[in-house]
Short mmCIF file of C-alpha atoms and ligand atoms in Angstrom, two decimals:
data_model
loop_
_atom_site.label_atom_id
_atom_site.label_comp_id
_atom_site.label_asym_id
_atom_site.label_seq_id
_atom_site.Cartn_x
_atom_site.Cartn_y
_atom_site.Cartn_z
CA MET A 47 -66.11 -53.08 16.11
CA ASN A 48 -62.67 -54.14 16.89
CA TRP A 49 -60.84 -57.28 15.11
CA ASP A 50 -60.51 -59.62 18.01
CA TRP A 51 -57.79 -62.28 17.83
CA SER A 52 -59.03 -64.78 20.03
CA ASN A 53 -62.02 -65.04 17.77
CA VAL A 54 -59.76 -65.80 15.11
CA GLU A 55 -57.96 -68.38 17.22
CA ASP A 56 -61.30 -69.94 18.38
CA PHE A 57 -62.39 -70.11 14.72
CA MET A 58 -59.13 -71.67 13.12
CA PRO A 59 -59.71 -75.41 13.93
CA HIS A 60 -63.29 -74.81 11.99
CA PHE A 61 -61.61 -73.23 9.14
CA TRP A 62 -59.26 -75.94 8.54
CA ASP A 63 -61.92 -78.51 8.55
CA GLY A 64 -63.90 -76.12 5.95
CA LEU A 65 -60.93 -75.76 3.78
CA LEU A 66 -60.41 -79.25 3.37
CA VAL A 67 -63.63 -79.90 2.38
CA THR A 68 -63.77 -76.87 0.00
CA LEU A 69 -60.41 -78.11 -1.57
CA GLN A 70 -61.64 -81.64 -2.04
CA ALA A 71 -64.94 -80.49 -3.41
CA LEU A 72 -63.01 -78.47 -5.83
CA ALA A 73 -60.41 -80.77 -6.88
CA TRP A 74 -62.60 -83.92 -7.19
CA GLY A 75 -65.44 -81.74 -8.60
CA THR A 76 -63.16 -80.36 -11.53
CA LEU A 77 -61.85 -83.83 -12.09
CA ILE A 78 -65.41 -85.08 -12.72
CA ALA A 79 -66.70 -82.17 -14.62
CA PHE A 80 -63.44 -81.92 -17.02
CA SER A 81 -63.57 -85.92 -17.82
CA LEU A 82 -67.53 -86.20 -17.67
CA GLY A 83 -67.91 -83.13 -19.80
CA LEU A 84 -65.41 -84.55 -22.56
CA LEU A 85 -67.39 -87.63 -22.49
CA TRP A 86 -70.64 -85.61 -23.04
CA ALA A 87 -69.19 -83.74 -25.84
CA ILE A 88 -67.97 -86.76 -27.80
CA ALA A 89 -71.37 -88.48 -27.29
CA GLN A 90 -73.01 -85.77 -28.78
CA ARG A 91 -71.00 -85.95 -31.98
CA SER A 92 -71.74 -89.64 -32.23
CA ASP A 93 -73.55 -90.99 -35.42
CA GLN A 94 -75.97 -92.94 -33.25
CA VAL A 95 -78.98 -90.92 -32.53
CA TRP A 96 -79.85 -92.95 -29.55
CA ILE A 97 -76.62 -91.66 -27.99
CA ARG A 98 -76.81 -88.38 -28.97
CA TRP A 99 -80.25 -87.38 -28.25
CA PRO A 100 -80.66 -88.78 -24.65
CA VAL A 101 -77.10 -86.99 -23.63
CA THR A 102 -78.24 -83.58 -25.30
CA ALA A 103 -81.44 -83.83 -23.48
CA ILE A 104 -79.96 -84.60 -20.05
CA THR A 105 -77.01 -82.18 -20.37
CA GLU A 106 -79.51 -79.48 -21.45
CA PHE A 107 -81.74 -80.49 -18.30
CA ILE A 108 -78.96 -80.42 -15.85
CA ARG A 109 -77.53 -76.93 -17.02
CA ASN A 110 -80.72 -75.42 -17.00
CA THR A 111 -81.60 -76.28 -13.31
CA PRO A 112 -80.24 -75.19 -10.20
CA LEU A 113 -77.29 -76.56 -8.55
CA LEU A 114 -79.06 -76.60 -5.13
CA VAL A 115 -81.95 -78.66 -6.27
CA GLN A 116 -79.52 -81.16 -7.76
CA LEU A 117 -77.76 -81.35 -4.83
CA PHE A 118 -80.71 -81.96 -2.57
CA PHE A 119 -82.22 -84.57 -5.13
CA LEU A 120 -78.83 -86.44 -5.16
CA PHE A 121 -78.92 -86.39 -1.40
CA THR A 122 -82.67 -87.41 -0.88
CA VAL A 123 -83.90 -89.19 -3.78
CA VAL A 124 -80.88 -91.24 -5.05
CA PRO A 125 -80.44 -93.12 -1.64
CA GLU A 126 -84.13 -94.41 -2.08
CA PHE A 127 -83.14 -96.51 -5.14
CA GLY A 128 -79.23 -96.04 -5.38
CA PRO A 129 -76.14 -95.90 -3.18
CA THR A 130 -76.19 -93.88 -0.03
CA MET A 131 -73.34 -91.30 -0.03
CA SER A 132 -71.67 -88.87 2.49
CA PRO A 133 -72.66 -85.13 2.04
CA LEU A 134 -69.21 -84.50 0.90
CA THR A 135 -69.17 -87.15 -1.64
CA THR A 136 -72.70 -86.16 -2.83
CA GLY A 137 -71.70 -82.53 -2.92
CA ILE A 138 -68.64 -83.43 -5.23
CA VAL A 139 -70.96 -85.45 -7.44
CA GLY A 140 -73.46 -82.71 -7.51
CA LEU A 141 -70.59 -80.14 -8.49
CA GLY A 142 -69.17 -82.40 -10.91
CA LEU A 143 -72.01 -83.28 -12.71
CA HIS A 144 -73.53 -79.84 -12.92
CA TYR A 145 -70.19 -78.41 -14.02
CA SER A 146 -69.56 -80.97 -16.58
CA THR A 147 -72.84 -79.76 -18.78
CA TYR A 148 -70.95 -76.55 -18.97
CA THR A 149 -67.45 -77.97 -19.72
CA ALA A 150 -69.23 -80.14 -22.16
CA GLU A 151 -70.31 -77.10 -24.29
CA VAL A 152 -66.58 -75.75 -23.98
CA TYR A 153 -65.17 -78.88 -25.39
CA ARG A 154 -67.79 -78.88 -28.17
CA ALA A 155 -66.68 -75.49 -29.28
CA GLY A 156 -62.98 -76.73 -29.31
CA ILE A 157 -63.79 -79.71 -31.32
CA GLU A 158 -65.82 -77.72 -33.53
CA GLY A 159 -62.98 -75.27 -33.82
CA VAL A 160 -60.71 -78.10 -35.25
CA PRO A 161 -60.81 -77.64 -39.25
CA VAL A 162 -62.47 -80.05 -41.09
CA GLY A 163 -59.40 -80.69 -42.89
CA GLN A 164 -58.00 -82.39 -39.87
CA TRP A 165 -60.79 -84.96 -40.09
CA GLU A 166 -60.18 -85.47 -43.91
CA ALA A 167 -56.56 -85.96 -43.55
CA ALA A 168 -57.18 -88.45 -40.75
CA THR A 169 -59.55 -90.35 -43.34
CA ALA A 170 -57.15 -89.99 -46.16
CA LEU A 171 -54.80 -91.85 -43.92
CA SER A 172 -57.28 -94.42 -42.96
CA LEU A 173 -56.76 -93.73 -39.30
CA PRO A 174 -59.41 -95.39 -37.15
CA LYS A 175 -61.93 -93.02 -35.60
CA ARG A 176 -60.60 -93.52 -32.10
CA ARG A 177 -57.00 -92.91 -32.98
CA THR A 178 -58.25 -89.80 -34.77
CA TRP A 179 -60.05 -88.65 -31.70
CA THR A 180 -57.19 -89.27 -29.20
CA ALA A 181 -54.13 -88.24 -31.28
CA ILE A 182 -55.36 -85.61 -33.53
CA ILE A 183 -58.86 -83.98 -32.55
CA LEU A 184 -58.60 -83.91 -28.93
CA PRO A 185 -55.07 -82.79 -28.42
CA GLN A 186 -55.82 -79.74 -30.75
CA ALA A 187 -59.38 -78.91 -29.22
CA ILE A 188 -58.37 -79.39 -25.59
CA ARG A 189 -55.43 -76.86 -25.98
CA ARG A 190 -57.70 -74.19 -27.27
CA VAL A 191 -60.30 -74.45 -24.50
CA ILE A 192 -57.81 -74.78 -21.36
CA PRO A 193 -58.63 -71.18 -20.51
CA ALA A 194 -62.28 -71.40 -20.82
CA LEU A 195 -62.12 -74.72 -18.75
CA GLY A 196 -60.18 -73.00 -16.10
CA ASN A 197 -62.88 -70.12 -15.82
CA TYR A 198 -65.28 -73.04 -14.65
CA VAL A 199 -63.09 -73.97 -11.95
CA VAL A 200 -63.13 -70.43 -10.41
CA SER A 201 -67.08 -70.67 -10.77
CA MET A 202 -67.17 -73.95 -9.04
CA LEU A 203 -65.11 -72.49 -6.31
CA LYS A 204 -67.73 -69.85 -5.91
CA ASP A 205 -70.47 -72.32 -6.09
CA SER A 206 -68.94 -74.69 -3.87
CA PRO A 207 -70.56 -73.28 -0.65
CA GLN A 208 -73.85 -74.55 -1.77
CA ILE A 209 -72.99 -78.25 -0.77
CA ALA A 210 -73.19 -76.94 2.70
CA ALA A 211 -77.21 -77.04 2.29
CA ILE A 212 -76.79 -81.01 2.35
CA GLY A 213 -74.54 -80.82 5.24
CA ALA A 214 -71.03 -80.90 3.78
CA LEU A 215 -69.55 -77.79 5.73
CA ASP A 216 -66.97 -76.15 3.45
CA MET A 217 -65.14 -73.09 4.84
CA LEU A 218 -67.96 -70.75 4.17
CA GLY A 219 -70.57 -73.22 6.05
CA GLU A 220 -68.06 -73.48 8.96
CA ALA A 221 -67.84 -69.65 9.12
CA LYS A 222 -71.66 -69.24 8.92
CA GLY A 223 -72.12 -71.43 11.95
CA PHE A 224 -69.46 -69.89 14.08
CA THR A 225 -70.80 -66.23 13.17
CA GLN A 226 -74.16 -67.27 13.94
CA ALA A 227 -73.27 -68.69 17.41
CA THR A 228 -70.85 -65.89 18.36
CA PHE A 229 -72.28 -62.78 16.34
CA THR A 230 -68.66 -61.85 15.40
CA TYR A 231 -67.07 -61.01 12.06
CA GLU A 232 -63.70 -62.28 12.16
CA ALA A 233 -64.60 -65.75 10.80
CA ILE A 234 -66.52 -64.57 7.70
CA SER A 235 -63.70 -62.09 7.13
CA ILE A 236 -60.96 -65.21 7.12
CA VAL A 237 -63.01 -67.05 4.65
CA GLY A 238 -63.58 -64.11 2.43
CA ILE A 239 -59.72 -63.70 2.30
CA ALA A 240 -59.37 -67.36 1.54
CA PHE A 241 -61.58 -67.48 -1.32
CA ILE A 242 -59.36 -64.70 -2.73
CA VAL A 243 -56.24 -66.42 -1.98
CA ILE A 244 -57.49 -69.62 -3.88
CA ALA A 245 -58.95 -67.96 -6.76
CA TYR A 246 -56.49 -65.24 -7.53
CA PRO A 247 -53.46 -67.35 -8.21
CA ALA A 248 -56.09 -69.44 -10.27
CA SER A 249 -57.03 -66.52 -12.45
CA VAL A 250 -53.42 -65.39 -12.98
CA LEU A 251 -52.43 -68.84 -13.92
CA LEU A 252 -55.21 -68.84 -16.57
CA ARG A 253 -54.09 -65.81 -17.94
CA VAL A 254 -50.64 -66.97 -18.50
CA LEU A 255 -52.03 -70.33 -19.93
CA GLU A 256 -54.14 -68.29 -22.38
CA ARG A 257 -51.27 -66.24 -23.54
CA ARG A 258 -49.21 -69.55 -24.11
CA LEU A 259 -51.94 -71.81 -25.59
CA VAL A 260 -54.01 -69.84 -27.51
CA ARG A 261 -52.14 -68.60 -30.63
CA MET B 290 -51.94 -96.24 -73.48
CA SER B 291 -53.69 -95.36 -76.52
CA ALA B 292 -55.47 -92.10 -75.86
CA ASP B 293 -57.81 -91.85 -79.00
CA SER B 294 -60.80 -92.61 -76.67
CA SER B 295 -63.57 -94.18 -78.36
CA THR B 296 -66.15 -91.14 -78.80
CA SER B 297 -69.72 -91.91 -77.97
CA LYS B 298 -71.50 -88.46 -78.51
CA GLU B 299 -72.67 -88.28 -74.93
CA THR B 300 -69.57 -89.47 -72.61
CA VAL B 301 -65.77 -90.12 -73.30
CA ASN B 302 -64.82 -93.19 -71.91
CA PRO B 303 -60.96 -93.33 -72.10
CA THR B 304 -60.05 -96.67 -73.08
CA VAL B 305 -57.70 -98.58 -70.74
CA ASP B 306 -55.28 -101.13 -71.49
CA GLY B 307 -53.62 -103.62 -69.21
CA SER B 308 -54.78 -103.58 -65.53
CA GLU B 309 -57.61 -101.06 -64.50
CA LEU B 310 -56.90 -99.54 -61.11
CA ILE B 311 -59.71 -97.10 -60.79
CA ARG B 312 -63.49 -97.36 -62.49
CA PHE B 313 -66.21 -95.25 -61.81
CA ASP B 314 -69.36 -96.66 -63.16
CA LYS B 315 -72.51 -94.57 -63.76
CA VAL B 316 -71.61 -92.52 -60.76
CA THR B 317 -73.95 -89.78 -59.91
CA LYS B 318 -73.34 -87.28 -57.21
CA ARG B 319 -75.82 -84.58 -56.45
CA PHE B 320 -76.13 -81.71 -53.80
CA GLY B 321 -79.66 -81.35 -53.04
CA SER B 322 -81.12 -80.59 -56.84
CA HIS B 323 -77.81 -79.76 -58.12
CA VAL B 324 -76.45 -82.70 -60.30
CA VAL B 325 -72.59 -82.40 -59.96
CA LEU B 326 -71.48 -85.75 -61.55
CA ASP B 327 -74.26 -87.29 -63.95
CA GLU B 328 -73.65 -90.99 -64.37
CA LEU B 329 -70.20 -90.63 -64.93
CA ASP B 330 -67.94 -93.37 -66.44
CA PHE B 331 -64.07 -93.28 -66.41
CA SER B 332 -61.29 -95.25 -65.44
CA VAL B 333 -57.56 -95.08 -64.74
CA ALA B 334 -54.94 -97.73 -65.83
CA SER B 335 -52.53 -98.92 -62.92
CA GLY B 336 -49.36 -96.84 -63.17
CA LYS B 337 -50.78 -93.97 -65.35
CA HIS B 338 -50.59 -90.22 -64.38
CA VAL B 339 -54.10 -88.80 -65.39
CA THR B 340 -54.80 -85.10 -64.98
CA LEU B 341 -58.42 -83.46 -64.76
CA ILE B 342 -58.96 -80.21 -66.16
CA GLY B 343 -62.10 -77.95 -66.59
CA PRO B 344 -63.79 -75.01 -65.66
CA SER B 345 -64.45 -74.37 -61.74
CA GLY B 346 -67.33 -76.09 -60.54
CA SER B 347 -67.12 -78.90 -63.20
CA GLY B 348 -66.60 -81.62 -60.42
CA LYS B 349 -62.90 -82.25 -60.44
CA THR B 350 -62.53 -82.00 -56.59
CA THR B 351 -65.97 -83.73 -56.26
CA ILE B 352 -64.19 -87.03 -58.01
CA LEU B 353 -61.16 -87.10 -55.77
CA ARG B 354 -63.36 -86.70 -52.69
CA LEU B 355 -65.45 -89.64 -53.90
CA LEU B 356 -62.36 -91.80 -54.41
CA MET B 357 -61.13 -90.91 -50.99
CA THR B 358 -64.48 -91.49 -49.43
CA LEU B 359 -64.83 -88.05 -48.00
CA MET B 360 -68.30 -88.15 -49.88
CA LYS B 361 -70.54 -90.87 -51.22
CA PRO B 362 -72.25 -91.01 -54.47
CA GLU B 363 -75.85 -91.02 -54.78
CA GLU B 364 -75.71 -93.77 -57.60
CA GLY B 365 -73.09 -95.93 -59.40
CA THR B 366 -70.20 -97.85 -58.14
CA ILE B 367 -66.50 -96.93 -57.73
CA LYS B 368 -63.92 -99.72 -57.99
CA VAL B 369 -60.55 -99.44 -56.95
CA GLY B 370 -58.00 -102.25 -57.83
CA GLY B 371 -60.93 -104.36 -58.67
CA GLU B 372 -62.79 -103.84 -55.19
CA TYR B 373 -65.72 -101.91 -54.62
CA LEU B 374 -65.41 -98.60 -52.59
CA THR B 375 -68.38 -97.77 -51.24
CA HIS B 376 -70.12 -101.30 -51.71
CA GLU B 377 -69.24 -104.49 -50.92
CA THR B 378 -70.81 -107.92 -52.15
CA LYS B 379 -72.74 -109.87 -49.28
CA ASN B 380 -74.43 -113.11 -50.32
CA GLY B 381 -74.07 -112.14 -54.12
CA LYS B 382 -75.76 -108.67 -53.41
CA LEU B 383 -74.08 -105.41 -53.57
CA VAL B 384 -74.75 -103.65 -50.45
CA PRO B 385 -73.51 -100.26 -48.96
CA ALA B 386 -70.07 -100.95 -47.52
CA SER B 387 -69.24 -101.03 -43.94
CA GLU B 388 -66.73 -98.48 -42.23
CA LYS B 389 -64.31 -101.26 -41.92
CA TYR B 390 -64.31 -102.61 -45.35
CA THR B 391 -64.02 -99.03 -46.73
CA ARG B 392 -61.22 -98.60 -44.84
CA GLU B 393 -59.53 -101.42 -46.01
CA VAL B 394 -59.81 -100.72 -49.62
CA ARG B 395 -59.08 -96.92 -48.87
CA LYS B 396 -55.63 -97.86 -47.47
CA ASN B 397 -54.55 -98.22 -51.35
CA ILE B 398 -55.39 -94.39 -51.72
CA GLY B 399 -53.42 -91.63 -50.86
CA MET B 400 -54.33 -87.79 -51.03
CA VAL B 401 -52.74 -84.40 -50.94
CA PHE B 402 -54.72 -81.53 -50.11
CA GLN B 403 -54.82 -78.01 -51.37
CA GLN B 404 -54.50 -76.75 -47.86
CA PHE B 405 -51.89 -79.34 -46.80
CA ASN B 406 -53.80 -80.46 -43.37
CA LEU B 407 -50.79 -81.52 -41.70
CA PHE B 408 -51.59 -82.17 -38.19
CA PRO B 409 -50.34 -79.05 -36.25
CA ASN B 410 -49.94 -80.79 -32.71
CA MET B 411 -47.39 -83.25 -34.17
CA LYS B 412 -43.77 -82.84 -35.29
CA VAL B 413 -42.75 -83.46 -39.01
CA LEU B 414 -41.52 -86.85 -38.21
CA ARG B 415 -44.87 -88.00 -36.27
CA ASN B 416 -46.99 -86.48 -39.09
CA ILE B 417 -45.36 -89.19 -41.28
CA THR B 418 -45.02 -92.30 -39.08
CA GLU B 419 -48.48 -91.94 -37.48
CA ALA B 420 -50.79 -93.85 -39.92
CA PRO B 421 -47.97 -96.33 -40.79
CA VAL B 422 -47.65 -97.17 -37.37
CA GLN B 423 -51.32 -97.15 -36.51
CA VAL B 424 -52.94 -98.47 -39.59
CA LEU B 425 -50.03 -100.49 -41.33
CA GLY B 426 -48.74 -101.76 -37.89
CA LEU B 427 -45.43 -100.94 -38.80
CA SER B 428 -42.83 -100.72 -35.89
CA LYS B 429 -41.69 -97.30 -34.77
CA ASP B 430 -38.17 -97.91 -36.14
CA GLU B 431 -39.50 -99.12 -39.56
CA ALA B 432 -41.78 -96.24 -39.85
CA GLU B 433 -39.15 -93.79 -39.05
CA GLN B 434 -36.92 -95.31 -41.39
CA ARG B 435 -39.39 -95.01 -44.26
CA ALA B 436 -40.25 -91.37 -43.18
CA ARG B 437 -36.48 -90.50 -43.34
CA GLU B 438 -36.22 -91.74 -46.61
CA LEU B 439 -39.21 -89.84 -47.90
CA LEU B 440 -38.18 -86.59 -46.11
CA GLU B 441 -34.86 -87.03 -48.23
CA LEU B 442 -37.24 -87.54 -51.19
CA VAL B 443 -38.66 -84.22 -50.84
CA GLY B 444 -35.65 -82.63 -49.48
CA LEU B 445 -36.73 -81.65 -45.75
CA THR B 446 -34.32 -83.91 -44.00
CA GLU B 447 -33.15 -81.17 -41.66
CA HIS B 448 -36.66 -80.06 -40.81
CA ILE B 449 -37.81 -83.56 -39.24
CA ASP B 450 -37.99 -82.17 -35.77
CA LYS B 451 -40.10 -79.08 -36.59
CA TYR B 452 -43.72 -78.41 -35.96
CA PRO B 453 -45.84 -77.71 -39.12
CA SER B 454 -46.14 -74.19 -38.14
CA GLN B 455 -42.37 -73.63 -38.15
CA LEU B 456 -42.34 -74.39 -41.98
CA SER B 457 -43.22 -72.38 -45.17
CA GLY B 458 -46.33 -73.52 -47.04
CA GLY B 459 -44.13 -75.28 -49.73
CA GLN B 460 -42.33 -77.28 -47.00
CA GLN B 461 -45.67 -78.06 -45.52
CA GLN B 462 -47.00 -79.32 -48.67
CA ARG B 463 -43.83 -81.64 -49.26
CA VAL B 464 -44.25 -83.07 -45.94
CA ALA B 465 -47.94 -83.85 -46.81
CA ILE B 466 -46.64 -85.44 -49.83
CA ALA B 467 -44.25 -87.44 -47.82
CA ARG B 468 -46.88 -88.43 -45.35
CA ALA B 469 -49.22 -89.81 -48.10
CA LEU B 470 -46.58 -91.54 -49.68
CA ALA B 471 -45.54 -93.20 -46.40
CA MET B 472 -48.66 -95.44 -46.59
CA ARG B 473 -47.52 -96.72 -50.05
CA PRO B 474 -50.65 -96.04 -51.68
CA GLN B 475 -51.25 -97.51 -55.04
CA VAL B 476 -53.11 -94.18 -56.21
CA LEU B 477 -52.16 -90.60 -55.28
CA LEU B 478 -54.81 -88.04 -55.55
CA LEU B 479 -53.50 -84.23 -55.82
CA ASP B 480 -56.12 -81.59 -55.73
CA GLU B 481 -54.72 -78.28 -56.84
CA VAL B 482 -51.76 -78.90 -54.35
CA THR B 483 -49.81 -75.77 -55.11
CA SER B 484 -52.82 -73.29 -55.43
CA ALA B 485 -52.66 -72.19 -51.71
CA LEU B 486 -48.74 -71.55 -52.07
CA ASP B 487 -47.19 -68.07 -52.83
CA PRO B 488 -45.80 -68.27 -56.31
CA GLU B 489 -42.15 -68.57 -55.50
CA LEU B 490 -42.82 -71.82 -53.43
CA VAL B 491 -44.75 -73.85 -56.30
CA ALA B 492 -41.72 -74.73 -58.30
CA GLY B 493 -40.17 -76.71 -55.35
CA VAL B 494 -43.37 -78.70 -54.71
CA LEU B 495 -43.98 -79.42 -58.41
CA ASP B 496 -40.43 -80.52 -58.98
CA VAL B 497 -40.99 -83.13 -56.16
CA LEU B 498 -44.03 -84.30 -57.64
CA ARG B 499 -42.29 -84.63 -61.10
CA ASP B 500 -39.41 -86.55 -59.44
CA ILE B 501 -42.05 -89.11 -57.99
CA ALA B 502 -44.12 -89.21 -61.25
CA HIS B 503 -40.89 -90.23 -63.11
CA THR B 504 -39.18 -92.48 -60.60
CA THR B 505 -41.98 -94.42 -59.18
CA ASP B 506 -44.78 -96.52 -60.65
CA ILE B 507 -47.43 -95.11 -58.33
CA THR B 508 -50.67 -93.98 -60.36
CA MET B 509 -51.69 -90.34 -60.02
CA LEU B 510 -54.79 -88.70 -60.54
CA CYS B 511 -54.18 -85.01 -60.52
CA VAL B 512 -56.17 -81.66 -60.46
CA THR B 513 -54.09 -78.73 -61.37
CA HIS B 514 -54.10 -75.56 -63.16
CA GLU B 515 -50.25 -75.43 -63.76
CA MET B 516 -50.51 -76.68 -67.35
CA ASN B 517 -46.65 -77.29 -67.91
CA PHE B 518 -46.60 -79.50 -64.97
CA ALA B 519 -49.65 -81.36 -66.27
CA ARG B 520 -47.88 -81.84 -69.62
CA ASP B 521 -44.54 -83.07 -68.19
CA ILE B 522 -46.25 -85.66 -66.02
CA SER B 523 -49.42 -86.78 -67.56
CA ASP B 524 -49.91 -89.77 -69.52
CA GLN B 525 -53.44 -88.50 -70.30
CA VAL B 526 -55.51 -85.38 -69.57
CA LEU B 527 -59.19 -85.47 -69.28
CA MET B 528 -61.24 -82.47 -69.96
CA PHE B 529 -64.24 -82.08 -67.60
CA ASP B 530 -67.38 -79.92 -68.03
CA SER B 531 -70.40 -80.22 -66.17
CA GLY B 532 -69.54 -83.32 -64.60
CA ARG B 533 -68.70 -85.10 -67.76
CA VAL B 534 -65.67 -85.98 -69.43
CA ILE B 535 -65.84 -84.10 -72.71
CA GLU B 536 -62.47 -84.91 -74.19
CA ALA B 537 -59.62 -87.11 -73.29
CA GLY B 538 -56.09 -87.71 -74.82
CA THR B 539 -52.39 -87.05 -74.48
CA PRO B 540 -51.26 -84.02 -73.07
CA GLU B 541 -49.70 -83.21 -76.63
CA LYS B 542 -52.99 -83.73 -78.46
CA ILE B 543 -55.26 -81.99 -75.71
CA PHE B 544 -53.02 -78.90 -75.29
CA THR B 545 -52.01 -78.52 -79.00
CA GLU B 546 -55.08 -79.70 -80.95
CA PRO B 547 -58.09 -79.95 -78.74
CA GLU B 548 -61.15 -81.08 -80.50
CA HIS B 549 -63.83 -79.95 -78.56
CA GLU B 550 -64.92 -76.14 -78.36
CA ARG B 551 -65.18 -76.17 -74.69
CA THR B 552 -61.70 -77.49 -74.01
CA ARG B 553 -60.54 -74.63 -76.50
CA GLU B 554 -62.16 -72.07 -74.63
CA PHE B 555 -60.80 -73.24 -71.35
CA LEU B 556 -57.40 -73.55 -72.53
CA SER B 557 -57.34 -70.10 -74.05
CA ALA B 558 -58.69 -69.04 -70.73
CA VAL B 559 -55.87 -70.34 -68.43
CA LEU B 560 -52.86 -70.66 -70.71
N1 ATP C 114 -70.34 -79.74 -49.86
C1 ATP C 114 -70.88 -79.35 -50.92
N2 ATP C 114 -72.25 -79.06 -50.73
C2 ATP C 114 -72.97 -78.54 -51.89
N3 ATP C 114 -72.40 -78.22 -53.16
C3 ATP C 114 -71.11 -78.72 -53.16
C4 ATP C 114 -70.34 -79.12 -52.30
N4 ATP C 114 -69.06 -79.56 -52.65
C5 ATP C 114 -69.10 -79.23 -53.93
N5 ATP C 114 -70.22 -78.60 -54.47
C6 ATP C 114 -70.82 -78.24 -55.78
O1 ATP C 114 -70.21 -79.02 -56.71
C7 ATP C 114 -69.87 -78.50 -57.68
C8 ATP C 114 -68.68 -78.90 -58.21
O2 ATP C 114 -67.61 -78.80 -57.28
P1 ATP C 114 -66.02 -79.21 -57.19
O3 ATP C 114 -65.63 -78.60 -55.95
O4 ATP C 114 -65.85 -80.59 -57.57
O5 ATP C 114 -65.54 -78.41 -58.65
P2 ATP C 114 -64.26 -78.32 -59.14
O6 ATP C 114 -64.25 -78.94 -60.36
O7 ATP C 114 -63.23 -78.78 -58.01
O8 ATP C 114 -64.00 -76.60 -59.08
P3 ATP C 114 -62.72 -75.88 -58.87
O9 ATP C 114 -61.88 -75.71 -60.00
O10 ATP C 114 -63.22 -74.51 -58.42
O11 ATP C 114 -62.17 -76.38 -57.66
C9 ATP C 114 -69.80 -77.06 -57.38
O12 ATP C 114 -70.86 -76.30 -58.13
C10 ATP C 114 -69.88 -76.80 -56.05
O13 ATP C 114 -70.41 -75.78 -55.65
MG1 MG C 115 -61.72 -78.26 -56.87
#
């Protein structure tokens, strides 16, 4: 088999389309996963059982079922009674929701890692609960867990091709289509390299952050 | 204040003249079946400096933590400045206090911890101004002005822009003292504030506290193993054993002619 540049040329327009989908899924998915996860983590520390218990149950459930099942559910069942979303939007929501249950665990560990003396000092100063969270607990907790959160961005990148199953063609989805139609291997190689090109700098950045933030 | 506390056989209730700032009324604190405070009564008069001494596990920290509302008593009531701390009166009935109510009463109380507990994500200045701005509603300028004065008091003016991790333990503890005072509390609670420090740093912190004790009218409730310091600043020393005040008096009396056998044992062990 010889590398054929004309195959590359034919695939590139599809590649750019797929890359755009991948990057959008990753960026928005990360945003959702990071913010929703934080919300779960804080809710799980609520002193109200009726908040704590459902949140724990839902996040456990989502974390322990396959992403693919959730994607199909969001794509087929939700429109029956809720809004209809495009495949890409559905994919983003699915990825974000799924990964938020992992980031919630990361935040939780970070929050529990803040010494109890910090809460006590905040109480002794009569700081309101909300201010204690935003000015004291979360800045310390998040700083500690940024590297762990970053690992999930890389995981999410690797899971992002699953959204092709509901029709949001990411770069791997595009390559698969191209490969099956032409029986060539250039497209899949390019996409493989693209994954590394995105993931590698991310992991390097993570190492750097880890060294700088976790002391 | 007269220290010759009227001695009932069971408990010693230090007599208090003038305005009473802190009052424990039959306070019971349990952990499971372990009774730490057993119907404890005691009070502290406004402006006085009271030191709690007693063997490990006798409940000294528990008393301070109850006052700071870091824990709740199982029974009894605590009053600060005439107001209930953990209860409030609704329609003439005493009910458990709401978070909001407790926070109001708690504003009168400041605490310095053994482990400093400064906020590591904030510089020294912010550590001190955070609560005055957020809780008392001071403007940033007012709060910073107050912080500068306090940093001068504790001798740390040049460290205003540092993070706690850049300071020695003794310096951190002095910042923590400034942080507590910035709220202008009526009572300052001090729980073994020098026992986490390297020996050579203890004196600096105690000097600051002596200064505060002698130049302000703040009420102090202090747990310490530094007996010389206790002697210097205290109006009254309370000897605790098994969650009860077994002896109370002026430092002169307690340290030189203790009446109670347990006090004598305790003092000969620590002095
Ligand atoms: N959170 C807790 N859970 C269970 N038991 C506790 C708790 N806090 C304190 N105790 C127990 O209550 C008793 C009194 O503790 P406290 O810390 O008030 O003693 P202390 O007089 O301050 O002693 P020390 O001089 O060692 O500091 C001890 O027996 C301790 O084990
Ligand atoms: Mg103690």
